Short mmCIF file of N, CA, C and O in Angstrom, two decimals:
data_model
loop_
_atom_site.label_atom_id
_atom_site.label_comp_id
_atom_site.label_asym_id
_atom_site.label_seq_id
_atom_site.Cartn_x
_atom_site.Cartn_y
_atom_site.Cartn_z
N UNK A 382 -10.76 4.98 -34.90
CA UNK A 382 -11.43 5.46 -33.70
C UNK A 382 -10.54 6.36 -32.85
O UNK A 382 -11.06 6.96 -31.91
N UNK A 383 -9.20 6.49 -33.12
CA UNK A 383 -8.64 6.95 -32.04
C UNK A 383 -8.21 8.50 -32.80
O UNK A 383 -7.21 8.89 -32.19
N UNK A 384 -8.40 9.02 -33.35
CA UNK A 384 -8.73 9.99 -34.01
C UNK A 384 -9.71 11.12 -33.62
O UNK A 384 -9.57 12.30 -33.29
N UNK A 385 -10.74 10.28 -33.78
CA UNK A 385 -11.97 10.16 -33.20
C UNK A 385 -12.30 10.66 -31.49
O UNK A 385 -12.83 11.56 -30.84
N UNK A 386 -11.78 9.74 -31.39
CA UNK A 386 -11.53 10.14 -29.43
C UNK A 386 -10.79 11.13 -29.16
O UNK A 386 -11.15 12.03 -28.40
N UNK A 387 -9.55 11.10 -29.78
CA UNK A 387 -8.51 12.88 -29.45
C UNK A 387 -9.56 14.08 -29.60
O UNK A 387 -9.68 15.14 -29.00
N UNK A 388 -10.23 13.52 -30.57
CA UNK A 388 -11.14 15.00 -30.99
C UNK A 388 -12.28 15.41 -30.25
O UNK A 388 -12.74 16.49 -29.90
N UNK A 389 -12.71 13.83 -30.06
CA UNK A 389 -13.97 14.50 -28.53
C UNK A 389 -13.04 14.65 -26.96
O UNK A 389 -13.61 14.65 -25.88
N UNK A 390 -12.11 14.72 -27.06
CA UNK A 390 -11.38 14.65 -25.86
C UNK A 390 -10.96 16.36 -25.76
O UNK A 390 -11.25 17.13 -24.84
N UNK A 391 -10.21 16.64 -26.95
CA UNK A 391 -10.31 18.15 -27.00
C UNK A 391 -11.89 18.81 -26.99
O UNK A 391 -11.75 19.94 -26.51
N UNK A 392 -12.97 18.63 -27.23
CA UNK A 392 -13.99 18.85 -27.65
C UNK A 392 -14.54 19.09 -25.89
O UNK A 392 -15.36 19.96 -25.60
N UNK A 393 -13.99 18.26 -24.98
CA UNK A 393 -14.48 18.25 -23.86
C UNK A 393 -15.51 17.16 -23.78
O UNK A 393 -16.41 17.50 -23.01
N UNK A 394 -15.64 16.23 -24.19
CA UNK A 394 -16.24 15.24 -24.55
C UNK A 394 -15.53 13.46 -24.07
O UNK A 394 -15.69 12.33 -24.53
N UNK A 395 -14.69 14.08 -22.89
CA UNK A 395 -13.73 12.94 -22.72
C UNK A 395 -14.68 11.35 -22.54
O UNK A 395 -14.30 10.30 -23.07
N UNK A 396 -15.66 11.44 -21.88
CA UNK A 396 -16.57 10.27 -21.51
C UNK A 396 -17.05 9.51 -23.01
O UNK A 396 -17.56 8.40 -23.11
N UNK A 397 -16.71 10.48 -24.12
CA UNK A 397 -17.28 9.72 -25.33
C UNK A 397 -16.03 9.35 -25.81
O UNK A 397 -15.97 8.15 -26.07
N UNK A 398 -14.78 10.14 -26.07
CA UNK A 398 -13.93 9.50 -26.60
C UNK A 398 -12.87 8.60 -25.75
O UNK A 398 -11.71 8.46 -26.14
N UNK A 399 -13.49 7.89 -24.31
CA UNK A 399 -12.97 6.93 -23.69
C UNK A 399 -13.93 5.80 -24.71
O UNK A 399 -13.23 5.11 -25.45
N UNK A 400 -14.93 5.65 -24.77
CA UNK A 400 -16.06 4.92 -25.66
C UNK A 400 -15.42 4.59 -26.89
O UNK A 400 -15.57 3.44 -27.30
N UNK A 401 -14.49 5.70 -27.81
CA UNK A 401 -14.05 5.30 -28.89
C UNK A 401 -13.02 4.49 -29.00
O UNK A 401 -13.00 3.49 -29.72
N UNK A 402 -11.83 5.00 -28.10
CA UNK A 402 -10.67 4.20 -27.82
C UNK A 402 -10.70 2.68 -27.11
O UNK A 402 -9.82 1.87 -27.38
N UNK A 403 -11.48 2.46 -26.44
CA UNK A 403 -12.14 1.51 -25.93
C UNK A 403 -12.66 0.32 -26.93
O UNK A 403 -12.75 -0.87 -26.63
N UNK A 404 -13.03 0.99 -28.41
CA UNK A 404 -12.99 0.40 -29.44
C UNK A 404 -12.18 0.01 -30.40
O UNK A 404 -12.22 -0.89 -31.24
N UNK A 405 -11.19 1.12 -30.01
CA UNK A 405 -10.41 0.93 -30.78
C UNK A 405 -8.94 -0.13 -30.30
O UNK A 405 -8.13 -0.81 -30.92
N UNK A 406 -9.14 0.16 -29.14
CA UNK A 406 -8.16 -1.03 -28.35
C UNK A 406 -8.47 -2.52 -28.30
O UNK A 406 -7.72 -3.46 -28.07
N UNK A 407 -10.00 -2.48 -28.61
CA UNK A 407 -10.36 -3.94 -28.65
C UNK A 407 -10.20 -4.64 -29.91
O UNK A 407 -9.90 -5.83 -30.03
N UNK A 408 -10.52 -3.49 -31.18
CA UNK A 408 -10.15 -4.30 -32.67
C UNK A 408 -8.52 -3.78 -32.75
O UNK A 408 -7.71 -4.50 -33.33
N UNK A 409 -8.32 -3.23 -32.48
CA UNK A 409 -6.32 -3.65 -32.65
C UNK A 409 -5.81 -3.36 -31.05
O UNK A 409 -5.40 -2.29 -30.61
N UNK A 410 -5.97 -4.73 -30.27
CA UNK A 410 -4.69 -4.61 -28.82
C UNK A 410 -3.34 -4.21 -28.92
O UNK A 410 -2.81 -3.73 -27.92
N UNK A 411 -2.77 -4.30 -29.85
CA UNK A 411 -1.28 -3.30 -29.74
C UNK A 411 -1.16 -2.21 -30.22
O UNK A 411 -0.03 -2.06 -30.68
N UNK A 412 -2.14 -0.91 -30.40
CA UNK A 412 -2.85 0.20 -30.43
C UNK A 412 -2.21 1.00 -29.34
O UNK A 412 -3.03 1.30 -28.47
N UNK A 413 -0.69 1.54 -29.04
CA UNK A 413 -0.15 1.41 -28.04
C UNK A 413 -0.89 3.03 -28.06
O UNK A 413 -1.34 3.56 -27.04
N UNK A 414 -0.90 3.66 -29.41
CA UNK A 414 -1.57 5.25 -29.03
C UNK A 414 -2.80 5.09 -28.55
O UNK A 414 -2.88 5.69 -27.48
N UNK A 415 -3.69 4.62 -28.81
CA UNK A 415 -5.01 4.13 -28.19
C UNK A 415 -5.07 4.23 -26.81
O UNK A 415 -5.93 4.99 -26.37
N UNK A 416 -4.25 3.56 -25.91
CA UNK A 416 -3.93 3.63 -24.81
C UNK A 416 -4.00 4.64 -23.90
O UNK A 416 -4.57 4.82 -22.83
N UNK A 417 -2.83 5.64 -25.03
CA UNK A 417 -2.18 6.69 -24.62
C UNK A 417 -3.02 8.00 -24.84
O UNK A 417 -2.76 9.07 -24.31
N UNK A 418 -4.02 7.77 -25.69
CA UNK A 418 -5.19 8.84 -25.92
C UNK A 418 -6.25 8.33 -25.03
O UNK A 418 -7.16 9.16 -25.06
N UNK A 419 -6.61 7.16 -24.10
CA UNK A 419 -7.55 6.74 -23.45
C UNK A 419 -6.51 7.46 -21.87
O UNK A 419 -7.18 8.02 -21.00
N UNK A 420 -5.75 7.40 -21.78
CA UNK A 420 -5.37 7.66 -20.54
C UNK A 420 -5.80 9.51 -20.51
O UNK A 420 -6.28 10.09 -19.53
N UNK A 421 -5.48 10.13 -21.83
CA UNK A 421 -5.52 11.31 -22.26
C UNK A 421 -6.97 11.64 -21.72
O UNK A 421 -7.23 12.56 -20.93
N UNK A 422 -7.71 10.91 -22.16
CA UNK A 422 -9.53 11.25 -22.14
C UNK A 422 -10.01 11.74 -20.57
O UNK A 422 -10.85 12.56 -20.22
N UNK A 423 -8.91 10.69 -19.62
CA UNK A 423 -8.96 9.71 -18.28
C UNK A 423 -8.29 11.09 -17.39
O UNK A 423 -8.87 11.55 -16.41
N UNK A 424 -7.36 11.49 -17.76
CA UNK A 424 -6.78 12.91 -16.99
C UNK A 424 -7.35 14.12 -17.52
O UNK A 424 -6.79 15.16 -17.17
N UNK A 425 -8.34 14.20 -18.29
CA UNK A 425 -9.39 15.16 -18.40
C UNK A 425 -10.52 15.28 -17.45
O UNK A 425 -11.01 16.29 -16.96
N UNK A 426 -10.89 13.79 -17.27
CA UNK A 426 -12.05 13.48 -16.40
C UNK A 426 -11.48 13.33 -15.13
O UNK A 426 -12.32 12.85 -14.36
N UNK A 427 -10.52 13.51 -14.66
CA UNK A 427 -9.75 13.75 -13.16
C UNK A 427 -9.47 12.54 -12.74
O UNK A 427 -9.26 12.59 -11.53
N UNK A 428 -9.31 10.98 -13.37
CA UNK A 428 -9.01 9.81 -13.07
C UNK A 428 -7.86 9.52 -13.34
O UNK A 428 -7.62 8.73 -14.26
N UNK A 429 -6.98 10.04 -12.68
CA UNK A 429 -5.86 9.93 -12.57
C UNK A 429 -4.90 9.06 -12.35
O UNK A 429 -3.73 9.15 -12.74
N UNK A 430 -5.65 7.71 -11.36
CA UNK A 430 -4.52 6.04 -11.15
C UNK A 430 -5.11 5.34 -12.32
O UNK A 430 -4.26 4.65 -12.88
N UNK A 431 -6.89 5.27 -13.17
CA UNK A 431 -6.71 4.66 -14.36
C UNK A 431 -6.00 5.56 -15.19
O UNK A 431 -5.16 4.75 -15.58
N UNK A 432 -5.77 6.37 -15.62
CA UNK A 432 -4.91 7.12 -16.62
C UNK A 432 -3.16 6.80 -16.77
O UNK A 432 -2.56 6.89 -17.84
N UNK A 433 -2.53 6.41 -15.48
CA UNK A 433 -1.92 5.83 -15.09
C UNK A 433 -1.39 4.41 -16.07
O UNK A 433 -0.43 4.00 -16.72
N UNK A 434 -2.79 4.05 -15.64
CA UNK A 434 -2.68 2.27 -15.90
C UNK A 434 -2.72 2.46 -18.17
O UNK A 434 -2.33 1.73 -19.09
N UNK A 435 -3.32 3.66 -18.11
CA UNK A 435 -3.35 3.01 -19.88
C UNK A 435 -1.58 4.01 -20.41
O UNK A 435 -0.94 4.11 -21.46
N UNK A 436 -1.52 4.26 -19.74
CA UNK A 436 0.09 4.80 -20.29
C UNK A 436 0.94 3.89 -19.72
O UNK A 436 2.11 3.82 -20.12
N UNK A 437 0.58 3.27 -18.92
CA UNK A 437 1.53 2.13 -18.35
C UNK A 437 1.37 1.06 -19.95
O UNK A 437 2.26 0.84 -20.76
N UNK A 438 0.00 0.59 -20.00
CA UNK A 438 -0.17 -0.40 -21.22
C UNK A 438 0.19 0.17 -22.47
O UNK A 438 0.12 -0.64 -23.39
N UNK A 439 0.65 1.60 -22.87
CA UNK A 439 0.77 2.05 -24.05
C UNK A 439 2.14 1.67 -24.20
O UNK A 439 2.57 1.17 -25.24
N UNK A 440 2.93 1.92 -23.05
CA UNK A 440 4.64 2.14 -22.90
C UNK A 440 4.99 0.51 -22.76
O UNK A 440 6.09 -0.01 -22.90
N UNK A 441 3.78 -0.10 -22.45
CA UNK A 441 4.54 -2.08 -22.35
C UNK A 441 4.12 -2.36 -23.85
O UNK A 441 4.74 -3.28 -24.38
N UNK A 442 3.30 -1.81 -24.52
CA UNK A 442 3.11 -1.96 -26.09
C UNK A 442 4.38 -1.82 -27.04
O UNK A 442 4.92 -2.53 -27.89
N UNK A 443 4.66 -0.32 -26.38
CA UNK A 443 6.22 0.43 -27.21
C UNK A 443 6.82 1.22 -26.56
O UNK A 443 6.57 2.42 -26.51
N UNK A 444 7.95 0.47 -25.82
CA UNK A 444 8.72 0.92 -24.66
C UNK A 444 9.03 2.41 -25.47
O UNK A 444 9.22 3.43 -24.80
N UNK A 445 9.06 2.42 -26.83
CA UNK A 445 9.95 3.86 -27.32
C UNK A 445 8.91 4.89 -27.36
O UNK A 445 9.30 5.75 -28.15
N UNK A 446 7.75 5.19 -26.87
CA UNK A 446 6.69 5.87 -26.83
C UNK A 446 6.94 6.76 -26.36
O UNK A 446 6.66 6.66 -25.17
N UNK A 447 7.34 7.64 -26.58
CA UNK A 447 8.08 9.27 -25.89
C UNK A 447 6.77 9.84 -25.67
O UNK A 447 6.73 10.22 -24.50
N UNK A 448 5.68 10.08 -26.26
CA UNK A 448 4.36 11.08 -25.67
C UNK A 448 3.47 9.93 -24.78
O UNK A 448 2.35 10.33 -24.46
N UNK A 449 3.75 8.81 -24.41
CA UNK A 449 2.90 8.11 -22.58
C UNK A 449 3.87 8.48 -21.77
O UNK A 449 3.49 8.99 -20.71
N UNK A 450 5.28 8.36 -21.98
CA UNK A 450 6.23 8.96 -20.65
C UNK A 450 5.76 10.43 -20.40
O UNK A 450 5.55 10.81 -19.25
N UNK A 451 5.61 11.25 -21.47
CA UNK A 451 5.34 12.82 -21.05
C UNK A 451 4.05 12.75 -20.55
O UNK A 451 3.88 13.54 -19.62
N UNK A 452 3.09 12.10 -20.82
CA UNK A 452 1.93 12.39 -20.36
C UNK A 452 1.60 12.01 -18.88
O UNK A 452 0.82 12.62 -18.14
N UNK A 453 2.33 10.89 -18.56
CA UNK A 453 1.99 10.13 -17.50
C UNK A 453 3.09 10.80 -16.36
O UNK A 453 3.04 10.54 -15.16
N UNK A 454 3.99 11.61 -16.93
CA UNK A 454 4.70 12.75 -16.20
C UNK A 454 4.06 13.86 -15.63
O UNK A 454 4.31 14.38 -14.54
N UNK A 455 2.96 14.29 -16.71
CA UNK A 455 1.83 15.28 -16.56
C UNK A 455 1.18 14.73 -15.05
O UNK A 455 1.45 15.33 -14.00
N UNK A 456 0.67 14.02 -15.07
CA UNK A 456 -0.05 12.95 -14.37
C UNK A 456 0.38 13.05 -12.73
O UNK A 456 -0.08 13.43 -11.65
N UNK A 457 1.14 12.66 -13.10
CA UNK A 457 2.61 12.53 -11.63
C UNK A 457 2.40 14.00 -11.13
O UNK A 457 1.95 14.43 -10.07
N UNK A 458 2.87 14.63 -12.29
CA UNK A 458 3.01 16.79 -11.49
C UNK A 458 1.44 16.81 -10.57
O UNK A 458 1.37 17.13 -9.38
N UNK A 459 0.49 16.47 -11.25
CA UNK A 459 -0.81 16.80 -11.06
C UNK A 459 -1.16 16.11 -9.25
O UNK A 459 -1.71 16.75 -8.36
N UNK A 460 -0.73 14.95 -9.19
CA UNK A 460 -0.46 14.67 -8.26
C UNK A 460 0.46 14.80 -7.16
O UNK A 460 0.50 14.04 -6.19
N UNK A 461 1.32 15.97 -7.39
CA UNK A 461 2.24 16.35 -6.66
C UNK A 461 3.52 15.29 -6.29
O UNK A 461 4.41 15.32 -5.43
N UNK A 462 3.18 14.39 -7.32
CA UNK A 462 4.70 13.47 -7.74
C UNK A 462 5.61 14.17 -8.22
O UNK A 462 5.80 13.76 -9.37
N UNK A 463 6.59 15.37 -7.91
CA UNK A 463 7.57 15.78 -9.00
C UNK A 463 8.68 15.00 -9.27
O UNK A 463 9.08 15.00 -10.43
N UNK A 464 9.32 14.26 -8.36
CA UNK A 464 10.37 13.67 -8.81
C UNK A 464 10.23 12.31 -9.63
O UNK A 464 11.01 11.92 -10.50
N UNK A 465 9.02 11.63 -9.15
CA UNK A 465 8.66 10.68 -10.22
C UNK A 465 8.19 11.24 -11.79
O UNK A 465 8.42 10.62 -12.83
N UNK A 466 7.53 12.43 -11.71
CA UNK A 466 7.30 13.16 -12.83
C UNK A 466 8.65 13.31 -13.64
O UNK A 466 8.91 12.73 -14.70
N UNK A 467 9.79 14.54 -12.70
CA UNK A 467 10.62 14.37 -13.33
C UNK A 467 11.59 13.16 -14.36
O UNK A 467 12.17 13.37 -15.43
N UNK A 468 11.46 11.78 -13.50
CA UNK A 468 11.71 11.27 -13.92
C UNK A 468 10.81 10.54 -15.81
O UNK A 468 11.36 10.23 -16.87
N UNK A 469 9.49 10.53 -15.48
CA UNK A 469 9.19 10.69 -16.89
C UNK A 469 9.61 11.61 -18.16
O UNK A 469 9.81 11.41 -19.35
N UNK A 470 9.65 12.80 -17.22
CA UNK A 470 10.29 13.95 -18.45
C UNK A 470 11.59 13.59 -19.19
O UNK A 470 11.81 13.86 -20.37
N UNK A 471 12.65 12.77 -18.13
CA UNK A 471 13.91 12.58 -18.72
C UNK A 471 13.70 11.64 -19.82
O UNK A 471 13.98 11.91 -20.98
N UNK A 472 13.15 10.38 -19.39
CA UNK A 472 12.71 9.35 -20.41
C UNK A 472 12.15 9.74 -21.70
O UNK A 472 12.38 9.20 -22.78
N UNK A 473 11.30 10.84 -21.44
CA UNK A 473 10.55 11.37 -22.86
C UNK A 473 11.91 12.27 -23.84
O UNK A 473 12.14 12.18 -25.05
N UNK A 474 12.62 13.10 -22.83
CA UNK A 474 13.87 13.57 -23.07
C UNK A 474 14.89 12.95 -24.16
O UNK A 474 15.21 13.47 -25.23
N UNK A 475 15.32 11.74 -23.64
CA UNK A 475 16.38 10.58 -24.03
C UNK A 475 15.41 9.64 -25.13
O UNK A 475 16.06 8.71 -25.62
N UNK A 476 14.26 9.72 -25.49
CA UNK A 476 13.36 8.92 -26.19
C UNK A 476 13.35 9.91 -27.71
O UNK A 476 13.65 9.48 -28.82
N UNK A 477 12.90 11.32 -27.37
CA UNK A 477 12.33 11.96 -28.40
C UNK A 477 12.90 13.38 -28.53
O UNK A 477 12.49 14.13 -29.41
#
C-alpha cells in the first residue's frame, strides 16, 4: 500500500493515499516508511502539526531514517521554523 499512496500523493491525490498508508500502517505498525509517506500525503494537504506527528512515529520506528528528518525539516522551513529545520537537515546530513 505504501507504494500505492506515494503515487496518489504525487498524482495530487493526497486524501486517497493518506487512506492507503493508513492501511498500510495498520497491517504492518513498524512500517516506519508508511509513516513517513503519510506525513508526505499530510504536507501536501497543508496539515502540517499531523505531518509532524507521523515523521515523529516514523523516526521512533527507525531512529536511522534520514528521509523523516529531511522531510519534517521541510515542514519546519514551511512554517518558518529555520533553525529547528536546520537542525533536521544536519541529522539527515550525519544519517545519510
Amino acid at each position: 500500500f505504501g507504494g500505492w499512496g506515494y503515487a496518489l500523493t504525487k498524482l495530487g491525490r493526497a486524501t486517497e493515499a493518506i487512506e492507503k498508508y493508513q492501511m498500510a500502517t495498520k497491517s504492518r505498525p513498524n512500517y516506519y516508511a508508511g509513516y513517513s509517506g503519510w506525513g508526505y500525503a499530510l504536507t501536501k494537504l497543508g496539515k502540517f502539526s499531523e505531518a509532524i506527528e507521523k515523521y515523529k512515529m516514523a523516526i521512533k520506528l527507525n531512529p536511522n531514517y534520514a528521509h523523516a528528518y529531511s522531510s519534517w525539516g521541510d515542514v519546519l522551513a514551511k512554517l518558518g521554523k529555520h533553525s529547528e529545520a536546520i537542525e533536521k537537515f544536519e541529522k539527515t546530513i550525519k544519517l545519510d
